[in-house]
PDB file of C-alpha atoms in Angstrom:
ATOM      1  CA  MET A 564       0.000   0.000   0.000  1.00 49.00           C
ATOM      2  CA  ARG A 565       1.331   3.445  -0.966  1.00 49.00           C
ATOM      3  CA  ASN A 566       2.088   5.951   1.742  1.00 55.00           C
ATOM      4  CA  PRO A 567      -0.937   8.292   2.225  1.00 53.00           C
ATOM      5  CA  ALA A 568       1.402  11.241   2.510  1.00 52.00           C
ATOM      6  CA  ALA A 569       2.943  10.441  -0.891  1.00 52.00           C
ATOM      7  CA  ARG A 570      -0.488  10.220  -2.510  1.00 52.00           C
ATOM      8  CA  LEU A 571      -1.420  13.609  -1.084  1.00 48.00           C
ATOM      9  CA  GLY A 572       1.796  15.016  -2.521  1.00 51.00           C
ATOM     10  CA  VAL A 573       1.015  13.766  -6.025  1.00 45.00           C
ATOM     11  CA  ILE A 574      -2.512  15.190  -5.884  1.00 50.00           C
ATOM     12  CA  ALA A 575      -1.207  18.557  -4.726  1.00 50.00           C
ATOM     13  CA  GLY A 576       1.340  18.617  -7.552  1.00 50.00           C
ATOM     14  CA  LEU A 577      -1.296  17.892 -10.190  1.00 46.00           C
ATOM     15  CA  THR A 578      -3.519  20.597  -8.754  1.00 47.00           C
ATOM     16  CA  LEU A 579      -0.662  23.106  -8.961  1.00 45.00           C
ATOM     17  CA  LEU A 580       0.100  22.220 -12.602  1.00 44.00           C
ATOM     18  CA  THR A 581      -3.559  22.596 -13.555  1.00 47.00           C
ATOM     19  CA  ALA A 582      -3.731  25.995 -11.924  1.00 47.00           C
ATOM     20  CA  CYS A 583      -0.630  27.191 -13.813  1.00 48.00           C
ATOM     21  CA  ALA A 584      -1.796  26.004 -17.279  1.00 46.00           C
ATOM     22  CA  PRO A 585      -2.901  28.884 -19.542  1.00 47.00           C
ATOM     23  CA  THR A 586      -6.631  29.262 -20.019  1.00 48.00           C
ATOM     24  CA  PRO A 587      -7.642  28.821 -23.726  1.00 44.00           C
ATOM     25  CA  ARG A 588      -8.768  32.107 -25.288  1.00 45.00           C
ATOM     26  CA  PRO A 589     -12.242  32.112 -26.828  1.00 47.00           C
ATOM     27  CA  ILE A 590     -12.350  32.092 -30.683  1.00 40.00           C
ATOM     28  CA  ASP A 591     -13.521  35.368 -32.187  1.00 41.00           C
ATOM     29  CA  ALA A 592     -15.755  34.340 -35.101  1.00 40.00           C
ATOM     30  CA  SER A 593     -15.659  37.890 -36.488  1.00 37.00           C
ATOM     31  CA  ALA A 594     -11.849  38.014 -36.780  1.00 34.00           C
ATOM     32  CA  PRO A 595     -10.476  37.920 -40.342  1.00 32.00           C
ATOM     33  CA  ARG A 596      -9.024  34.615 -41.499  1.00 33.00           C
ATOM     34  CA  PRO A 597      -5.935  34.200 -43.692  1.00 32.00           C
ATOM     35  CA  VAL A 598      -6.634  33.996 -47.413  1.00 29.00           C
ATOM     36  CA  ASP A 599      -4.618  32.131 -50.022  1.00 31.00           C
ATOM     37  CA  PRO A 600      -3.752  34.806 -52.619  1.00 30.00           C
ATOM     38  CA  LEU A 601      -3.208  32.222 -55.361  1.00 29.00           C
ATOM     39  CA  SER A 602      -6.660  30.692 -55.177  1.00 33.00           C
ATOM     40  CA  THR A 603      -8.755  33.765 -54.343  1.00 35.00           C
ATOM     41  CA  PRO A 604      -9.187  36.739 -56.690  1.00 41.00           C
ATOM     42  CA  PRO A 605      -7.995  40.019 -55.171  1.00 42.00           C
ATOM     43  CA  PRO A 606     -10.641  42.364 -53.748  1.00 43.00           C
ATOM     44  CA  ARG A 607     -12.008  44.654 -56.430  1.00 44.00           C
ATOM     45  CA  PRO A 608     -12.115  48.283 -55.197  1.00 42.00           C
ATOM     46  CA  GLY A 609     -15.534  49.722 -54.413  1.00 42.00           C
ATOM     47  CA  VAL A 610     -17.486  46.497 -54.908  1.00 44.00           C
ATOM     48  CA  THR A 611     -19.428  44.665 -52.230  1.00 46.00           C
ATOM     49  CA  PRO A 612     -19.361  40.846 -52.339  1.00 43.00           C
ATOM     50  CA  ASP A 613     -23.057  40.590 -53.177  1.00 45.00           C
ATOM     51  CA  ALA A 614     -22.991  43.190 -55.954  1.00 50.00           C
ATOM     52  CA  ALA A 615     -24.140  41.759 -59.264  1.00 55.00           C
ATOM     53  CA  ALA A 616     -24.439  43.434 -62.646  1.00 59.00           C
ATOM     54  CA  PRO A 617     -27.698  42.894 -64.521  1.00 72.00           C
ATOM     55  CA  THR A 618     -27.559  40.429 -67.404  1.00 79.00           C
ATOM     56  CA  PRO A 619     -27.254  42.386 -70.672  1.00 86.00           C
ATOM     57  CA  ALA A 620     -29.897  41.947 -73.335  1.00 90.00           C
ATOM     58  CA  CYS A 621     -29.273  39.756 -76.349  1.00 95.00           C
ATOM     59  CA  SER A 622     -27.606  41.810 -79.096  1.00 95.00           C
ATOM     60  CA  PRO A 623     -29.087  42.267 -82.592  1.00 94.00           C
ATOM     61  CA  GLU A 624     -26.685  39.619 -83.932  1.00 94.00           C
ATOM     62  CA  GLY A 625     -27.843  37.154 -81.290  1.00 96.00           C
ATOM     63  CA  ILE A 626     -24.956  37.096 -78.789  1.00 97.00           C
ATOM     64  CA  ARG A 627     -24.239  38.243 -75.248  1.00 97.00           C
ATOM     65  CA  ILE A 628     -20.735  38.872 -73.792  1.00 97.00           C
ATOM     66  CA  VAL A 629     -20.131  39.108 -70.037  1.00 96.00           C
ATOM     67  CA  GLU A 630     -17.197  39.102 -67.625  1.00 94.00           C
ATOM     68  CA  LEU A 631     -16.716  36.013 -65.442  1.00 92.00           C
ATOM     69  CA  GLY A 632     -14.382  37.484 -62.816  1.00 90.00           C
ATOM     70  CA  VAL A 633     -10.642  37.898 -62.320  1.00 90.00           C
ATOM     71  CA  SER A 634      -8.004  35.429 -61.123  1.00 87.00           C
ATOM     72  CA  ALA A 635      -4.720  36.854 -59.836  1.00 81.00           C
ATOM     73  CA  ALA A 636      -1.244  35.664 -58.857  1.00 76.00           C
ATOM     74  CA  MET A 637       1.682  37.929 -57.925  1.00 74.00           C
ATOM     75  CA  GLY A 638       0.661  40.851 -60.125  1.00 82.00           C
ATOM     76  CA  LEU A 639      -0.598  38.759 -63.045  1.00 90.00           C
ATOM     77  CA  ARG A 640      -4.305  38.992 -63.880  1.00 91.00           C
ATOM     78  CA  ALA A 641      -6.623  36.842 -66.014  1.00 93.00           C
ATOM     79  CA  MET A 642     -10.220  37.889 -66.633  1.00 94.00           C
ATOM     80  CA  GLY A 643     -12.676  35.407 -68.099  1.00 95.00           C
ATOM     81  CA  LEU A 644     -15.071  36.402 -70.872  1.00 96.00           C
ATOM     82  CA  ASP A 645     -18.172  34.436 -71.776  1.00 96.00           C
ATOM     83  CA  LEU A 646     -19.931  34.682 -75.154  1.00 97.00           C
ATOM     84  CA  VAL A 647     -23.306  32.953 -75.400  1.00 97.00           C
ATOM     85  CA  ASN A 648     -25.426  32.459 -78.509  1.00 97.00           C
ATOM     86  CA  CYS A 649     -28.701  33.863 -77.215  1.00 97.00           C
ATOM     87  CA  GLY A 650     -30.249  34.008 -80.680  1.00 96.00           C
ATOM     88  CA  ASN A 651     -32.233  31.456 -82.646  1.00 96.00           C
ATOM     89  CA  ARG A 652     -29.685  30.485 -85.328  1.00 97.00           C
ATOM     90  CA  PRO A 653     -26.103  29.106 -85.377  1.00 97.00           C
ATOM     91  CA  TYR A 654     -23.358  31.677 -84.766  1.00 97.00           C
ATOM     92  CA  GLU A 655     -19.952  31.322 -86.434  1.00 97.00           C
ATOM     93  CA  LEU A 656     -16.891  32.450 -84.496  1.00 96.00           C
ATOM     94  CA  ARG A 657     -13.154  32.237 -85.097  1.00 96.00           C
ATOM     95  CA  GLY A 658     -10.344  34.372 -83.735  1.00 96.00           C
ATOM     96  CA  TYR A 659      -9.662  36.665 -80.793  1.00 97.00           C
ATOM     97  CA  PRO A 660     -11.889  39.165 -78.999  1.00 97.00           C
ATOM     98  CA  ALA A 661     -11.324  42.750 -80.155  1.00 97.00           C
ATOM     99  CA  VAL A 662     -11.199  44.906 -77.018  1.00 97.00           C
ATOM    100  CA  ALA A 663     -11.015  48.599 -76.187  1.00 96.00           C
ATOM    101  CA  LEU A 664     -10.602  50.338 -72.815  1.00 96.00           C
ATOM    102  CA  ARG A 665     -11.720  53.733 -71.536  1.00 95.00           C
ATOM    103  CA  ASP A 666     -10.789  55.620 -68.385  1.00 92.00           C
ATOM    104  CA  ALA A 667     -13.073  57.094 -65.725  1.00 91.00           C
ATOM    105  CA  ASP A 668     -13.799  60.095 -67.975  1.00 91.00           C
ATOM    106  CA  GLY A 669     -14.827  57.850 -70.858  1.00 92.00           C
ATOM    107  CA  ASP A 670     -11.715  58.691 -72.874  1.00 93.00           C
ATOM    108  CA  PRO A 671     -10.037  55.888 -74.873  1.00 94.00           C
ATOM    109  CA  ILE A 672      -6.909  54.343 -73.336  1.00 93.00           C
ATOM    110  CA  THR A 673      -3.999  53.585 -75.642  1.00 91.00           C
ATOM    111  CA  VAL A 674      -3.131  49.947 -75.050  1.00 92.00           C
ATOM    112  CA  ARG A 675      -1.250  47.331 -77.060  1.00 93.00           C
ATOM    113  CA  VAL A 676      -3.522  44.299 -77.469  1.00 95.00           C
ATOM    114  CA  ILE A 677      -1.502  41.079 -77.830  1.00 94.00           C
ATOM    115  CA  PRO A 678      -3.220  38.032 -79.374  1.00 95.00           C
ATOM    116  CA  GLY A 679      -2.167  34.979 -77.370  1.00 93.00           C
ATOM    117  CA  ALA A 680      -0.519  37.039 -74.587  1.00 89.00           C
ATOM    118  CA  GLY A 681       2.887  35.475 -75.308  1.00 88.00           C
ATOM    119  CA  PRO A 682       5.019  38.453 -74.133  1.00 88.00           C
ATOM    120  CA  ILE A 683       2.969  38.632 -70.919  1.00 91.00           C
ATOM    121  CA  THR A 684       2.753  34.977 -69.856  1.00 89.00           C
ATOM    122  CA  SER A 685       2.335  31.460 -71.219  1.00 87.00           C
ATOM    123  CA  GLY A 686      -0.683  29.172 -71.135  1.00 86.00           C
ATOM    124  CA  PHE A 687      -3.088  31.306 -73.172  1.00 90.00           C
ATOM    125  CA  ASP A 688      -1.579  30.862 -76.637  1.00 89.00           C
ATOM    126  CA  ASP A 689      -3.778  28.170 -78.212  1.00 92.00           C
ATOM    127  CA  PRO A 690      -4.465  29.192 -81.841  1.00 94.00           C
ATOM    128  CA  PRO A 691      -8.005  30.102 -82.945  1.00 95.00           C
ATOM    129  CA  THR A 692     -10.311  27.355 -84.155  1.00 95.00           C
ATOM    130  CA  ALA A 693     -13.505  27.622 -86.166  1.00 96.00           C
ATOM    131  CA  LEU A 694     -16.569  27.424 -83.906  1.00 97.00           C
ATOM    132  CA  VAL A 695     -20.243  27.155 -84.739  1.00 97.00           C
ATOM    133  CA  LEU A 696     -22.293  27.853 -81.632  1.00 97.00           C
ATOM    134  CA  ARG A 697     -25.838  26.557 -81.643  1.00 96.00           C
ATOM    135  CA  PRO A 698     -28.449  28.560 -79.712  1.00 97.00           C
ATOM    136  CA  GLY A 699     -27.592  28.332 -76.028  1.00 96.00           C
ATOM    137  CA  GLU A 700     -23.976  27.242 -76.560  1.00 96.00           C
ATOM    138  CA  ARG A 701     -21.067  29.299 -75.268  1.00 97.00           C
ATOM    139  CA  ALA A 702     -17.479  30.227 -76.004  1.00 97.00           C
ATOM    140  CA  GLY A 703     -14.868  31.562 -73.595  1.00 96.00           C
ATOM    141  CA  ALA A 704     -11.785  33.741 -73.830  1.00 96.00           C
ATOM    142  CA  ALA A 705      -9.525  35.569 -71.399  1.00 95.00           C
ATOM    143  CA  LEU A 706      -7.915  38.980 -70.992  1.00 96.00           C
ATOM    144  CA  ILE A 707      -4.432  38.824 -69.446  1.00 95.00           C
ATOM    145  CA  TRP A 708      -2.326  41.633 -68.019  1.00 94.00           C
ATOM    146  CA  ARG A 709       0.247  42.497 -65.361  1.00 92.00           C
ATOM    147  CA  ASN A 710      -0.312  45.152 -62.720  1.00 89.00           C
ATOM    148  CA  LEU A 711       3.212  46.592 -62.824  1.00 86.00           C
ATOM    149  CA  VAL A 712       4.653  50.081 -62.406  1.00 84.00           C
ATOM    150  CA  THR A 713       8.164  50.103 -63.842  1.00 77.00           C
ATOM    151  CA  ASP A 714       8.588  53.784 -64.707  1.00 78.00           C
ATOM    152  CA  ALA A 715       7.785  56.499 -62.171  1.00 78.00           C
ATOM    153  CA  THR A 716       7.448  59.074 -64.965  1.00 79.00           C
ATOM    154  CA  VAL A 717       4.540  57.199 -66.591  1.00 79.00           C
ATOM    155  CA  VAL A 718       1.114  57.423 -64.967  1.00 81.00           C
ATOM    156  CA  ALA A 719      -0.452  54.086 -64.079  1.00 85.00           C
ATOM    157  CA  THR A 720      -3.536  53.253 -66.130  1.00 85.00           C
ATOM    158  CA  ASP A 721      -6.859  51.874 -64.931  1.00 90.00           C
ATOM    159  CA  GLY A 722      -9.459  50.837 -67.476  1.00 93.00           C
ATOM    160  CA  VAL A 723     -12.919  51.217 -65.971  1.00 94.00           C
ATOM    161  CA  GLU A 724     -14.979  50.705 -69.142  1.00 96.00           C
ATOM    162  CA  LEU A 725     -14.554  47.795 -71.532  1.00 96.00           C
ATOM    163  CA  ASP A 726     -15.927  47.252 -75.039  1.00 97.00           C
ATOM    164  CA  VAL A 727     -15.623  43.817 -76.633  1.00 97.00           C
ATOM    165  CA  ALA A 728     -16.312  42.752 -80.212  1.00 97.00           C
ATOM    166  CA  PRO A 729     -16.438  39.006 -80.910  1.00 97.00           C
ATOM    167  CA  VAL A 730     -13.679  39.509 -83.523  1.00 96.00           C
ATOM    168  CA  ALA A 731     -12.242  42.507 -85.329  1.00 95.00           C
ATOM    169  CA  GLY A 732     -14.724  43.982 -87.774  1.00 94.00           C
ATOM    170  CA  ARG A 733     -17.876  42.987 -85.914  1.00 96.00           C
ATOM    171  CA  PRO A 734     -19.886  45.318 -83.635  1.00 95.00           C
ATOM    172  CA  ALA A 735     -18.465  45.911 -80.138  1.00 96.00           C
ATOM    173  CA  TYR A 736     -20.575  45.762 -76.979  1.00 96.00           C
ATOM    174  CA  PRO A 737     -20.000  47.269 -73.513  1.00 95.00           C
ATOM    175  CA  VAL A 738     -19.086  44.656 -70.901  1.00 96.00           C
ATOM    176  CA  ALA A 739     -19.822  45.510 -67.265  1.00 93.00           C
ATOM    177  CA  LEU A 740     -16.778  45.231 -64.972  1.00 92.00           C
ATOM    178  CA  ASP A 741     -16.777  44.574 -61.235  1.00 87.00           C
ATOM    179  CA  GLY A 742     -13.562  46.567 -60.863  1.00 88.00           C
ATOM    180  CA  PRO A 743     -10.875  48.348 -62.912  1.00 91.00           C
ATOM    181  CA  ILE A 744      -8.439  46.656 -65.279  1.00 93.00           C
ATOM    182  CA  ASP A 745      -5.294  47.823 -63.481  1.00 91.00           C
ATOM    183  CA  LEU A 746      -2.612  47.796 -66.166  1.00 91.00           C
ATOM    184  CA  GLY A 747      -0.080  49.777 -64.152  1.00 88.00           C
ATOM    185  CA  ASN A 748       2.044  51.484 -66.789  1.00 87.00           C
ATOM    186  CA  THR A 749       2.710  48.394 -68.910  1.00 88.00           C
ATOM    187  CA  GLY A 750       0.273  49.475 -71.632  1.00 90.00           C
ATOM    188  CA  ARG A 751      -0.224  45.832 -72.653  1.00 92.00           C
ATOM    189  CA  LEU A 752      -3.299  43.621 -72.632  1.00 94.00           C
ATOM    190  CA  GLY A 753      -3.252  40.012 -73.852  1.00 95.00           C
ATOM    191  CA  VAL A 754      -6.247  38.147 -75.269  1.00 96.00           C
ATOM    192  CA  SER A 755      -6.709  34.427 -75.777  1.00 96.00           C
ATOM    193  CA  ALA A 756      -8.584  32.891 -78.700  1.00 97.00           C
ATOM    194  CA  TRP A 757     -12.227  31.966 -78.286  1.00 97.00           C
ATOM    195  CA  LYS A 758     -12.693  28.377 -77.134  1.00 96.00           C
ATOM    196  CA  ARG A 759     -15.898  26.361 -76.897  1.00 95.00           C
ATOM    197  CA  ARG A 760     -17.121  26.103 -73.325  1.00 88.00           C
ATOM    198  CA  ASP A 761     -19.951  23.620 -73.680  1.00 63.00           C
ATOM    199  CA  PRO A 762     -19.257  20.247 -75.318  1.00 58.00           C
ATOM    200  CA  ALA A 763     -21.036  19.519 -78.582  1.00 47.00           C
ATOM    201  CA  PRO A 764     -24.294  17.584 -78.115  1.00 48.00           C
ATOM    202  CA  THR A 765     -23.692  13.823 -77.989  1.00 44.00           C
ATOM    203  CA  THR A 766     -25.628  10.651 -77.228  1.00 39.00           C
ATOM    204  CA  GLU A 767     -22.649   9.037 -75.523  1.00 43.00           C
ATOM    205  CA  ALA A 768     -22.226   9.050 -71.768  1.00 44.00           C
ATOM    206  CA  PRO A 769     -19.784  11.777 -70.646  1.00 46.00           C
ATOM    207  CA  ALA A 770     -16.311  10.613 -69.677  1.00 49.00           C
ATOM    208  CA  PRO A 771     -15.408  10.977 -65.991  1.00 51.00           C
ATOM    209  CA  SER A 772     -13.563  14.168 -65.254  1.00 48.00           C
ATOM    210  CA  ALA A 773      -9.912  13.995 -64.321  1.00 46.00           C
ATOM    211  CA  PRO A 774      -9.081  14.567 -60.635  1.00 49.00           C
ATOM    212  CA  ILE A 775      -7.987  18.048 -59.733  1.00 43.00           C
ATOM    213  CA  GLY A 776      -4.449  18.216 -58.370  1.00 44.00           C
ATOM    214  CA  PRO A 777      -3.061  20.544 -55.690  1.00 44.00           C
ATOM    215  CA  PRO A 778      -2.833  24.264 -56.532  1.00 39.00           C
ATOM    216  CA  SER A 779       0.273  25.329 -58.393  1.00 42.00           C
ATOM    217  CA  LEU A 780       2.705  27.807 -56.855  1.00 39.00           C
ATOM    218  CA  ALA A 781       3.617  29.248 -60.268  1.00 45.00           C
ATOM    219  CA  THR A 782       2.916  32.907 -61.014  1.00 51.00           C
ATOM    220  CA  THR A 783       0.365  32.100 -63.717  1.00 54.00           C
ATOM    221  CA  PRO A 784      -3.183  32.680 -62.410  1.00 62.00           C
ATOM    222  CA  VAL A 785      -5.976  30.196 -62.807  1.00 60.00           C
ATOM    223  CA  ASN A 786      -6.936  29.908 -66.462  1.00 64.00           C
ATOM    224  CA  PRO A 787     -10.605  30.935 -66.612  1.00 66.00           C
ATOM    225  CA  LEU A 788     -11.272  29.027 -69.841  1.00 65.00           C
TER     226      LEU A 788
END
């Protein structure tokens, strides 16, 4: 049998350790949590999270072009564009979006538009293919730019109004933005070729999608296509 005095000593020691242990602090549910900058688009100035632009009407040629949001990584931006055939006849499409920017005063911004975005980054340089979109089908493209200021003597440029034509020579339509296209003073804007978003109608069962791997740590943002 253990000595009663020894047992009392052990109990007293445990009591002392418990008293000295730090008390856990309550979790503040309202405190901001860390955000992964590679997987979350940067906050767009002046826009609340629940703000939503109204869906534009179908154009006379039977299409609608809208922005799908911006992905960002270390100063590199990629904005998704969506073109839907909202008409009642097939719509032929081949090439790159023709884009134009204006500043807050509505004045045109001089910008070098680069098909394929090769000098800006890789991964958006697939060549154009001929598409025929049936009513309800969609095509996607991307605008790519870097938010860089490399020359203090050149004023940084923010495009706050965007016009997009499906291809050069066709009518252009205003596309609502949820924030500025912050080009810095690079003066360059890349565009990818239109690519079909929806698969062509088929009677075969769809193939299982490939598993999604871990996020890349490269500087190229998520491709919105």
